[in-house]
Amino acid sequence: MTFDDVRTLVLAWPEIEDGSSYGTPALKVRKKLLVRLKEGGDSLVMPGVPPDERDMLVESQPTVFYFTDHYRDYPIVLIRLSKAKRTTVEPLLRRHWRTLASKKAVKDYDAQDRRAG
């Protein structure tokens, strides 16, 4: 995956906007960070992942998921884009989007998704 792949995926969801965070490209929901590209260009900084879940992800897929000491005390996991698959990344993004988007946007999206499926 690339950051452009991630952008294409999430721009289909309501209330997503392009932005920047710490000088890197970022995707935001109502001005709040959904995900950003880490300095270096091959990793996503993915908020909204509790430490216990992060530890499980890192243990089960260490080539994809990791974290640095800087992020140790935060609910964040780092994702190596060059090793990641959409089926792994999308559920994390979607779950975090749901916590940031307005209730109406989530409800409307879910209704549209049910009609399409």
C-alpha positions as protocol buffer text, in pm:
chain_id: "A"
residue {
  index: 1
  type: MET
  ca { x: 0 y: 0 z: 0 }
}
residue {
  index: 2
  type: THR
  ca { x: 92 y: 364 z: -36 }
}
residue {
  index: 3
  type: PHE
  ca { x: -41 y: 676 z: 134 }
}
residue {
  index: 4
  type: ASP
  ca { x: -226 y: 751 z: -191 }
}
residue {
  index: 5
  type: ASP
  ca { x: -399 y: 410 z: -161 }
}
residue {
  index: 6
  type: VAL
  ca { x: -505 y: 500 z: 192 }
}
residue {
  index: 7
  type: ARG
  ca { x: -623 y: 844 z: 78 }
}
residue {
  index: 8
  type: THR
  ca { x: -830 y: 695 z: -206 }
}
residue {
  index: 9
  type: LEU
  ca { x: -987 y: 445 z: 33 }
}
residue {
  index: 10
  type: VAL
  ca { x: -1092 y: 691 z: 304 }
}
residue {
  index: 11
  type: LEU
  ca { x: -1191 y: 985 z: 83 }
}
residue {
  index: 12
  type: ALA
  ca { x: -1499 y: 777 z: -3 }
}
residue {
  index: 13
  type: TRP
  ca { x: -1613 y: 820 z: 360 }
}
residue {
  index: 14
  type: PRO
  ca { x: -1802 y: 1130 z: 481 }
}
residue {
  index: 15
  type: GLU
  ca { x: -1628 y: 1419 z: 655 }
}
residue {
  index: 16
  type: ILE
  ca { x: -1274 y: 1316 z: 547 }
}
residue {
  index: 17
  type: GLU
  ca { x: -1038 y: 1594 z: 444 }
}
residue {
  index: 18
  type: ASP
  ca { x: -677 y: 1615 z: 334 }
}
residue {
  index: 19
  type: GLY
  ca { x: -447 y: 1798 z: 569 }
}
residue {
  index: 20
  type: SER
  ca { x: -108 y: 1785 z: 730 }
}
residue {
  index: 21
  type: SER
  ca { x: 27 y: 1697 z: 1072 }
}
residue {
  index: 22
  type: TYR
  ca { x: 384 y: 1749 z: 1193 }
}
residue {
  index: 23
  type: GLY
  ca { x: 475 y: 1852 z: 839 }
}
residue {
  index: 24
  type: THR
  ca { x: 357 y: 1528 z: 680 }
}
residue {
  index: 25
  type: PRO
  ca { x: 43 y: 1447 z: 475 }
}
residue {
  index: 26
  type: ALA
  ca { x: -253 y: 1357 z: 693 }
}
residue {
  index: 27
  type: LEU
  ca { x: -617 y: 1264 z: 663 }
}
residue {
  index: 28
  type: LYS
  ca { x: -856 y: 1421 z: 910 }
}
residue {
  index: 29
  type: VAL
  ca { x: -1217 y: 1391 z: 1013 }
}
residue {
  index: 30
  type: ARG
  ca { x: -1373 y: 1721 z: 1120 }
}
residue {
  index: 31
  type: LYS
  ca { x: -1025 y: 1863 z: 1183 }
}
residue {
  index: 32
  type: LYS
  ca { x: -922 y: 1565 z: 1402 }
}
residue {
  index: 33
  type: LEU
  ca { x: -643 y: 1330 z: 1298 }
}
residue {
  index: 34
  type: LEU
  ca { x: -751 y: 1003 z: 1140 }
}
residue {
  index: 35
  type: VAL
  ca { x: -406 y: 900 z: 1019 }
}
residue {
  index: 36
  type: ARG
  ca { x: -85 y: 1059 z: 899 }
}
residue {
  index: 37
  type: LEU
  ca { x: 223 y: 962 z: 705 }
}
residue {
  index: 38
  type: LYS
  ca { x: 525 y: 922 z: 930 }
}
residue {
  index: 39
  type: GLU
  ca { x: 847 y: 1103 z: 845 }
}
residue {
  index: 40
  type: GLY
  ca { x: 1037 y: 874 z: 608 }
}
residue {
  index: 41
  type: GLY
  ca { x: 730 y: 804 z: 397 }
}
residue {
  index: 42
  type: ASP
  ca { x: 675 y: 428 z: 449 }
}
residue {
  index: 43
  type: SER
  ca { x: 472 y: 421 z: 770 }
}
residue {
  index: 44
  type: LEU
  ca { x: 135 y: 538 z: 888 }
}
residue {
  index: 45
  type: VAL
  ca { x: 85 y: 684 z: 1233 }
}
residue {
  index: 46
  type: MET
  ca { x: -246 y: 521 z: 1329 }
}
residue {
  index: 47
  type: PRO
  ca { x: -418 y: 663 z: 1640 }
}
residue {
  index: 48
  type: GLY
  ca { x: -706 y: 493 z: 1817 }
}
residue {
  index: 49
  type: VAL
  ca { x: -533 y: 161 z: 1883 }
}
residue {
  index: 50
  type: PRO
  ca { x: -522 y: 79 z: 2255 }
}
residue {
  index: 51
  type: PRO
  ca { x: -188 y: -53 z: 2389 }
}
residue {
  index: 52
  type: ASP
  ca { x: -318 y: -407 z: 2450 }
}
residue {
  index: 53
  type: GLU
  ca { x: -447 y: -434 z: 2093 }
}
residue {
  index: 54
  type: ARG
  ca { x: -130 y: -274 z: 1960 }
}
residue {
  index: 55
  type: ASP
  ca { x: 82 y: -532 z: 2143 }
}
residue {
  index: 56
  type: MET
  ca { x: -124 y: -812 z: 1990 }
}
residue {
  index: 57
  type: LEU
  ca { x: -90 y: -663 z: 1640 }
}
residue {
  index: 58
  type: VAL
  ca { x: 287 y: -619 z: 1678 }
}
residue {
  index: 59
  type: GLU
  ca { x: 326 y: -972 z: 1810 }
}
residue {
  index: 60
  type: SER
  ca { x: 112 y: -1132 z: 1539 }
}
residue {
  index: 61
  type: GLN
  ca { x: 241 y: -925 z: 1240 }
}
residue {
  index: 62
  type: PRO
  ca { x: 575 y: -762 z: 1333 }
}
residue {
  index: 63
  type: THR
  ca { x: 666 y: -688 z: 972 }
}
residue {
  index: 64
  type: VAL
  ca { x: 352 y: -472 z: 938 }
}
residue {
  index: 65
  type: PHE
  ca { x: 291 y: -328 z: 1285 }
}
residue {
  index: 66
  type: TYR
  ca { x: 539 y: -168 z: 1522 }
}
residue {
  index: 67
  type: PHE
  ca { x: 587 y: 127 z: 1754 }
}
residue {
  index: 68
  type: THR
  ca { x: 875 y: 333 z: 1885 }
}
residue {
  index: 69
  type: ASP
  ca { x: 950 y: 451 z: 2237 }
}
residue {
  index: 70
  type: HIS
  ca { x: 802 y: 788 z: 2140 }
}
residue {
  index: 71
  type: TYR
  ca { x: 458 y: 628 z: 2096 }
}
residue {
  index: 72
  type: ARG
  ca { x: 483 y: 375 z: 2381 }
}
residue {
  index: 73
  type: ASP
  ca { x: 243 y: 563 z: 2613 }
}
residue {
  index: 74
  type: TYR
  ca { x: -11 y: 656 z: 2344 }
}
residue {
  index: 75
  type: PRO
  ca { x: -293 y: 456 z: 2180 }
}
residue {
  index: 76
  type: ILE
  ca { x: -105 y: 456 z: 1849 }
}
residue {
  index: 77
  type: VAL
  ca { x: 41 y: 186 z: 1625 }
}
residue {
  index: 78
  type: LEU
  ca { x: 275 y: 240 z: 1331 }
}
residue {
  index: 79
  type: ILE
  ca { x: 198 y: 54 z: 1008 }
}
residue {
  index: 80
  type: ARG
  ca { x: 460 y: -21 z: 742 }
}
residue {
  index: 81
  type: LEU
  ca { x: 278 y: 63 z: 421 }
}
residue {
  index: 82
  type: SER
  ca { x: 516 y: -141 z: 204 }
}
residue {
  index: 83
  type: LYS
  ca { x: 418 y: -455 z: 400 }
}
residue {
  index: 84
  type: ALA
  ca { x: 51 y: -376 z: 468 }
}
residue {
  index: 85
  type: LYS
  ca { x: -258 y: -500 z: 289 }
}
residue {
  index: 86
  type: ARG
  ca { x: -583 y: -313 z: 256 }
}
residue {
  index: 87
  type: THR
  ca { x: -770 y: -591 z: 439 }
}
residue {
  index: 88
  type: THR
  ca { x: -546 y: -532 z: 742 }
}
residue {
  index: 89
  type: VAL
  ca { x: -546 y: -152 z: 743 }
}
residue {
  index: 90
  type: GLU
  ca { x: -904 y: -70 z: 643 }
}
residue {
  index: 91
  type: PRO
  ca { x: -1077 y: -203 z: 959 }
}
residue {
  index: 92
  type: LEU
  ca { x: -847 y: 4 z: 1182 }
}
residue {
  index: 93
  type: LEU
  ca { x: -910 y: 316 z: 974 }
}
residue {
  index: 94
  type: ARG
  ca { x: -1284 y: 257 z: 961 }
}
residue {
  index: 95
  type: ARG
  ca { x: -1311 y: 202 z: 1335 }
}
residue {
  index: 96
  type: HIS
  ca { x: -1118 y: 520 z: 1412 }
}
residue {
  index: 97
  type: TRP
  ca { x: -1321 y: 715 z: 1153 }
}
residue {
  index: 98
  type: ARG
  ca { x: -1639 y: 606 z: 1334 }
}
residue {
  index: 99
  type: THR
  ca { x: -1511 y: 760 z: 1660 }
}
residue {
  index: 100
  type: LEU
  ca { x: -1430 y: 1094 z: 1491 }
}
residue {
  index: 101
  type: ALA
  ca { x: -1717 y: 1138 z: 1244 }
}
residue {
  index: 102
  type: SER
  ca { x: -2049 y: 1290 z: 1343 }
}
residue {
  index: 103
  type: LYS
  ca { x: -2322 y: 1047 z: 1449 }
}
residue {
  index: 104
  type: LYS
  ca { x: -2526 y: 1158 z: 1148 }
}
residue {
  index: 105
  type: ALA
  ca { x: -2241 y: 1090 z: 904 }
}
residue {
  index: 106
  type: VAL
  ca { x: -2189 y: 740 z: 1048 }
}
residue {
  index: 107
  type: LYS
  ca { x: -2562 y: 666 z: 1041 }
}
residue {
  index: 108
  type: ASP
  ca { x: -2599 y: 791 z: 683 }
}
residue {
  index: 109
  type: TYR
  ca { x: -2291 y: 598 z: 571 }
}
residue {
  index: 110
  type: ASP
  ca { x: -2415 y: 277 z: 734 }
}
residue {
  index: 111
  type: ALA
  ca { x: -2757 y: 317 z: 570 }
}
residue {
  index: 112
  type: GLN
  ca { x: -2594 y: 374 z: 231 }
}
residue {
  index: 113
  type: ASP
  ca { x: -2361 y: 76 z: 287 }
}
residue {
  index: 114
  type: ARG
  ca { x: -2658 y: -152 z: 370 }
}
residue {
  index: 115
  type: ARG
  ca { x: -2839 y: -44 z: 53 }
}
residue {
  index: 116
  type: ALA
  ca { x: -2527 y: -107 z: -158 }
}
residue {
  index: 117
  type: GLY
  ca { x: -2455 y: -446 z: 2 }
}
